[in-house]
PDB file of C-alpha atoms in Angstrom:
ATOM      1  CA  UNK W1303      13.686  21.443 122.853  1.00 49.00           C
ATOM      2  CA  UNK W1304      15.527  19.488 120.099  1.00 47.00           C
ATOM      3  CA  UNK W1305      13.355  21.429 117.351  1.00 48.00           C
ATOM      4  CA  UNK W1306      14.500  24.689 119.051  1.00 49.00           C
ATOM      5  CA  UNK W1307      18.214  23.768 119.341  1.00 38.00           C
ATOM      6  CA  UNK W1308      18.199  22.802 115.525  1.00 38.00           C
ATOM      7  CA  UNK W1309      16.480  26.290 114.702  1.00 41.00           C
ATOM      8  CA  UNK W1310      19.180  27.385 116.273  1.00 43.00           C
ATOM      9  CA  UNK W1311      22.326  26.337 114.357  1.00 38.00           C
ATOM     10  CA  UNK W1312      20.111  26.828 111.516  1.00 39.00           C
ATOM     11  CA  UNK W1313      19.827  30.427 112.343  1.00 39.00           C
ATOM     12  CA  UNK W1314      23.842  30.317 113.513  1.00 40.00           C
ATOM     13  CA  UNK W1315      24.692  28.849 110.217  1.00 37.00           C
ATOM     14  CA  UNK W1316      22.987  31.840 108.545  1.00 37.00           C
ATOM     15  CA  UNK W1317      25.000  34.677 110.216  1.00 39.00           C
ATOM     16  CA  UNK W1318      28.033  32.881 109.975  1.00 39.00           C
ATOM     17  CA  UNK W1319      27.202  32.762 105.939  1.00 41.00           C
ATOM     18  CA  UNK W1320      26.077  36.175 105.756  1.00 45.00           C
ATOM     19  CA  UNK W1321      28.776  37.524 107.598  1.00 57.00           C
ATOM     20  CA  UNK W1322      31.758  35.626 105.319  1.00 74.00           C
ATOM     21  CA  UNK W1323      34.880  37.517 105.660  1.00 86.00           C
ATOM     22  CA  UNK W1324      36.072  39.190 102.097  1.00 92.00           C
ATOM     23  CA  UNK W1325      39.225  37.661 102.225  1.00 93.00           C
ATOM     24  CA  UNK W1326      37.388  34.200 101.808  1.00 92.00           C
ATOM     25  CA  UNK W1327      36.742  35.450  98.458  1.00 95.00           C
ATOM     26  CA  UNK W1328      40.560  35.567  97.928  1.00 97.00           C
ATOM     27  CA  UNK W1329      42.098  32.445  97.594  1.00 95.00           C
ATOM     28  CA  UNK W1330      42.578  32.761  93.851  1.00 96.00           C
ATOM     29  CA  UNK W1331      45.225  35.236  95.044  1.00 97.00           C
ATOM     30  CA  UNK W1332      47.225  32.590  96.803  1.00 97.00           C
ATOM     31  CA  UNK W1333      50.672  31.177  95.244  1.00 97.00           C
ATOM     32  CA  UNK W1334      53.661  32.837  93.301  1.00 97.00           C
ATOM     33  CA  UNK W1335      53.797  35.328  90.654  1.00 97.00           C
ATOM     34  CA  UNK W1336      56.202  36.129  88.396  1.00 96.00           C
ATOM     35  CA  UNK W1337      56.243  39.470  86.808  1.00 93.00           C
ATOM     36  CA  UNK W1338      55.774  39.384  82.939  1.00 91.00           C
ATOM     37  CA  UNK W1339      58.944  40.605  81.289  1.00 92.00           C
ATOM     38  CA  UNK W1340      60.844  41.496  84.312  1.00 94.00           C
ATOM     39  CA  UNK W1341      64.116  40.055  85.513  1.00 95.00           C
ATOM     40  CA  UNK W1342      64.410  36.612  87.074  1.00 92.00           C
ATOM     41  CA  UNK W1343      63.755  36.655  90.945  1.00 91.00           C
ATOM     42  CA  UNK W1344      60.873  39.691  90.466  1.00 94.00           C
ATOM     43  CA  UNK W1345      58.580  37.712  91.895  1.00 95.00           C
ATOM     44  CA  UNK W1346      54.937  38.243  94.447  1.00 97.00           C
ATOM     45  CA  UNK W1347      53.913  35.515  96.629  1.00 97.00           C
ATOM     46  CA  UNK W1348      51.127  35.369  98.770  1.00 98.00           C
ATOM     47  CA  UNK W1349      49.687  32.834 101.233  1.00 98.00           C
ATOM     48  CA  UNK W1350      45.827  30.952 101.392  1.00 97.00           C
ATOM     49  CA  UNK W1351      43.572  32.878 103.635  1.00 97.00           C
ATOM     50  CA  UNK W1352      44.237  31.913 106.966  1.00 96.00           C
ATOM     51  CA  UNK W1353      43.517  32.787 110.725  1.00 95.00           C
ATOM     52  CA  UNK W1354      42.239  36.275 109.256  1.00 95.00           C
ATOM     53  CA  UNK W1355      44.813  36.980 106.994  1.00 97.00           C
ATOM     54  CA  UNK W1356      46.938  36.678 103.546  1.00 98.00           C
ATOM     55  CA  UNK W1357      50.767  37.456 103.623  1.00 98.00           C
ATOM     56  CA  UNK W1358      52.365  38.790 100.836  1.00 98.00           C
ATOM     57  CA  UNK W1359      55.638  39.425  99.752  1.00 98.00           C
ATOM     58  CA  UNK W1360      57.026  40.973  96.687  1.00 97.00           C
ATOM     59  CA  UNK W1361      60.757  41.282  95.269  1.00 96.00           C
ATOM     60  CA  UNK W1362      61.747  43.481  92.381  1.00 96.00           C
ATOM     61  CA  UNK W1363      65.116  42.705  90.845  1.00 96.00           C
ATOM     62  CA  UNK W1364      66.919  44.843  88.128  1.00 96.00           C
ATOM     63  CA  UNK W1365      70.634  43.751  86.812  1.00 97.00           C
ATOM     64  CA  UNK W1366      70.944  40.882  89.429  1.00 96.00           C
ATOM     65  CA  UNK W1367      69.689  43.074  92.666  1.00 97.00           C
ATOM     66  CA  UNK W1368      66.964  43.454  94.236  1.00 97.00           C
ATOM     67  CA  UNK W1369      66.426  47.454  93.861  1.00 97.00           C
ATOM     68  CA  UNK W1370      62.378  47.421  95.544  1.00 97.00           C
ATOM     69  CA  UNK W1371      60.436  44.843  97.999  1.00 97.00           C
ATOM     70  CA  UNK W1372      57.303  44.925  99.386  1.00 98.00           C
ATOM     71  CA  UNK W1373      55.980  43.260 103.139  1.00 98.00           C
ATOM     72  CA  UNK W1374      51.839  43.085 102.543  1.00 98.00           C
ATOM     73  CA  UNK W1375      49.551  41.569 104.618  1.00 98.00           C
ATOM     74  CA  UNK W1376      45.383  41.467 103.667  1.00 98.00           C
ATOM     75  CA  UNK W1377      43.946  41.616 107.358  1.00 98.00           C
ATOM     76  CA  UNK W1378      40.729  43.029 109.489  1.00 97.00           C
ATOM     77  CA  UNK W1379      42.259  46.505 110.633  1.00 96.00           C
ATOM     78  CA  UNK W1380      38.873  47.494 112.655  1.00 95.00           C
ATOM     79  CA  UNK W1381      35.841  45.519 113.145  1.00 95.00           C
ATOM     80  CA  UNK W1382      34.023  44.740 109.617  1.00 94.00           C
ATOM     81  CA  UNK W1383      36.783  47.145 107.628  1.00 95.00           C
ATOM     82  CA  UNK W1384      39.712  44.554 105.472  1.00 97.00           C
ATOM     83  CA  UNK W1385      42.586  45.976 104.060  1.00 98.00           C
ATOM     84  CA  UNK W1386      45.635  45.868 101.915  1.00 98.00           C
ATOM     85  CA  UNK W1387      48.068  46.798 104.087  1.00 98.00           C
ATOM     86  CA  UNK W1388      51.849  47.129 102.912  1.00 98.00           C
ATOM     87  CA  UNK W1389      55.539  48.263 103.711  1.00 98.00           C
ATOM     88  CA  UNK W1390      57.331  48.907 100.904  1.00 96.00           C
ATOM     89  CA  UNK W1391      60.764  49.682 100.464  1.00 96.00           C
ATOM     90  CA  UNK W1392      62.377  53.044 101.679  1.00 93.00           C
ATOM     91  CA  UNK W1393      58.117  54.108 102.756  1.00 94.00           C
ATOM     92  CA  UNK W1394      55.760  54.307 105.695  1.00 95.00           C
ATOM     93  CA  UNK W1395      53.372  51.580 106.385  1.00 97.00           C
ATOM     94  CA  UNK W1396      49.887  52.097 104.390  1.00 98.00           C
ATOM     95  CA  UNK W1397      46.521  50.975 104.440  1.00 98.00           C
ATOM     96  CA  UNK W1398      44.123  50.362 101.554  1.00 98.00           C
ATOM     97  CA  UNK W1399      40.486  49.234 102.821  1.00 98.00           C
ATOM     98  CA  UNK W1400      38.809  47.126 100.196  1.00 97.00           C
ATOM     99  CA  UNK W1401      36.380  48.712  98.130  1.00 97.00           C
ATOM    100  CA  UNK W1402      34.848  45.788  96.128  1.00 97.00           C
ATOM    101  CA  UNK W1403      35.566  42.739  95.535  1.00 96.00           C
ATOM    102  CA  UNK W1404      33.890  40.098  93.427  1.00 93.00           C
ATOM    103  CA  UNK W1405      34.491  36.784  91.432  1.00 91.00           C
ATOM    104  CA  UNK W1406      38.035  37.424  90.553  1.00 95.00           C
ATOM    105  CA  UNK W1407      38.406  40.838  91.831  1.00 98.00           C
ATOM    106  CA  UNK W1408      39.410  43.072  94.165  1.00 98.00           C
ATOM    107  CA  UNK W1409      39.955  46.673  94.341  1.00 98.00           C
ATOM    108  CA  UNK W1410      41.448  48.202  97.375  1.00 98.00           C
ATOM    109  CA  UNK W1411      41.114  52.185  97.853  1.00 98.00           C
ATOM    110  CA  UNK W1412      42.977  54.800 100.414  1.00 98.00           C
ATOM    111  CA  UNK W1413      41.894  58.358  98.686  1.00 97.00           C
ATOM    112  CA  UNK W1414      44.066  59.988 101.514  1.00 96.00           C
ATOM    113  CA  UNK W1415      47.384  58.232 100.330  1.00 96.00           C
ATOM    114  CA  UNK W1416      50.070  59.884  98.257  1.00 94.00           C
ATOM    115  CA  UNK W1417      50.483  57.520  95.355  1.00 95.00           C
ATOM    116  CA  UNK W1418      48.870  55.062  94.777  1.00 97.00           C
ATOM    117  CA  UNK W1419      45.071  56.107  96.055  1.00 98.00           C
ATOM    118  CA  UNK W1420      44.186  52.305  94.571  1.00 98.00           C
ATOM    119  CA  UNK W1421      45.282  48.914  94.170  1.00 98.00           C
ATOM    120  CA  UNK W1422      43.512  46.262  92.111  1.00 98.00           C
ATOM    121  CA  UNK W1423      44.131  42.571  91.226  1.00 98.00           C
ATOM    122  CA  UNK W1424      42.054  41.007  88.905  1.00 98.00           C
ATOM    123  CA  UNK W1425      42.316  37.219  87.758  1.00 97.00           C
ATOM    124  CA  UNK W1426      43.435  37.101  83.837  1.00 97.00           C
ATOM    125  CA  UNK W1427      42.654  33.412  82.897  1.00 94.00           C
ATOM    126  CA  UNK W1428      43.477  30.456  84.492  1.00 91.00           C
ATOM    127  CA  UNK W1429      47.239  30.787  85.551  1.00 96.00           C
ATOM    128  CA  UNK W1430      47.553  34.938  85.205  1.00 97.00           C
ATOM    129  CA  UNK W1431      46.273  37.878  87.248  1.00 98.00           C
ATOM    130  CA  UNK W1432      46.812  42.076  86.789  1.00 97.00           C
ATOM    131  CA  UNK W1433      48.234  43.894  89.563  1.00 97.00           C
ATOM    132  CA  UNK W1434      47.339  47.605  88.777  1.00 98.00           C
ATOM    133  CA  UNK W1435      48.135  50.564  90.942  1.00 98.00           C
ATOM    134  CA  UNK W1436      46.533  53.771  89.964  1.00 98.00           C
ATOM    135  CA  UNK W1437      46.000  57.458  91.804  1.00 97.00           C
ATOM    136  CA  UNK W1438      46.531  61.338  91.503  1.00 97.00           C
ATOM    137  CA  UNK W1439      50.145  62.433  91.485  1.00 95.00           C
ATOM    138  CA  UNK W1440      51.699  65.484  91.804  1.00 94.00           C
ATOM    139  CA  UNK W1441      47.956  66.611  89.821  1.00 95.00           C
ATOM    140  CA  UNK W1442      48.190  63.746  87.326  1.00 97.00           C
ATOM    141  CA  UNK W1443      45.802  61.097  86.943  1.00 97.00           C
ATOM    142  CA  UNK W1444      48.838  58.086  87.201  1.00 97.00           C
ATOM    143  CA  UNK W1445      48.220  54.250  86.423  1.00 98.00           C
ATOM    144  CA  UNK W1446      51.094  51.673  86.497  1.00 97.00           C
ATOM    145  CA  UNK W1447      49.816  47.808  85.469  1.00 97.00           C
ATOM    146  CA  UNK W1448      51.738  44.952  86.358  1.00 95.00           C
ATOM    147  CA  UNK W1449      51.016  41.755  84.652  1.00 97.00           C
ATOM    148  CA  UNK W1450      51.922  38.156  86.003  1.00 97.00           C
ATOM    149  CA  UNK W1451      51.952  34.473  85.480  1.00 97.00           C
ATOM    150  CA  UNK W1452      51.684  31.960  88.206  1.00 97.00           C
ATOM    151  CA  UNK W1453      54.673  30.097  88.671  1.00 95.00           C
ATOM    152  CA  UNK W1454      56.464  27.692  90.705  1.00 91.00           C
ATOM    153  CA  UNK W1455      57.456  28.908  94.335  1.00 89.00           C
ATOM    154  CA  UNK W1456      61.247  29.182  95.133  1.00 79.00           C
ATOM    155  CA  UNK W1457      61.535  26.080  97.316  1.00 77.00           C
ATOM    156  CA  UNK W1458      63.882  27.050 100.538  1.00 67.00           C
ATOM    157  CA  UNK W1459      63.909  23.255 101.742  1.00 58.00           C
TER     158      UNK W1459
END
């Protein structure tokens, strides 16, 4: 009985392995962002993985306002299928299922969207990553990169 129970949670242990979640992988996503060159206050922060999901949040501000901002959550939208999902300024909802994702990686794809089709972040050393959106538009074959350092989150306390 004991040796059956233990092959068991040996077997339990397995699945559970084998069926990690992607957004496990993610973590190195996690903190705040500042956008290379842009304004103070353009900033993208996301959470740890947590309860089956990362929230994300990104600001955009030109000449003292904020002019774009983004609500983005990385979640299980159907059983086995993560996404990107986002609400940007003045737009519909979208989601982006993942495509790949990898040591340092992820690409997230939605061929059906107007612009962008894809959305990749990719680690760039220890304290950067590249935010790249990239798609067909209006015929074009479009690509828009958006470098960042990690910095310190605003602290509301």
């Amino acid at each position: 009985m004991r040796k059956q129970f233990l092959c068991g949670l040996v077997l339990a242990s397995a699945g559970a392995i084998a069926h990690e979640a992607p957004i496990d992988k993610l973590s190195w996503l996690a903190g705040c962002w500042s956008h290379t060159g842009a304004e103070k206050g353009s900033v993208e922060m996301w959470t740890l993985p947590a309860g089956g999901t990362m929230l994300g949040v990104a600001r955009t501000v030109k000449n003292g306002k904020t002019v774009e901002w983004e609500h983005t959550m990385i979640r299980e939208t159907e059983p086995g299928i993560w996404a990107y999902v986002a609400k940007p300024s003045r737009q519909l909802e979208a989601a982006f299922p993942i495509k790949s994702v990898g040591d340092g990686e992820v690409v997230f794809e939605n061929p059906q969207h107007d612009f962008p089709q894809r959305i990749i972040y990719k680690r760039d050393g220890a304290d950067g990553i590249k935010a790249r959106i990239e798609g067909v538009s209006k015929g074009k074959e479009k690509a828009f990169d958006y470098p960042m350092q990690r910095t310190q989150c605003p602290n509301g306390g």
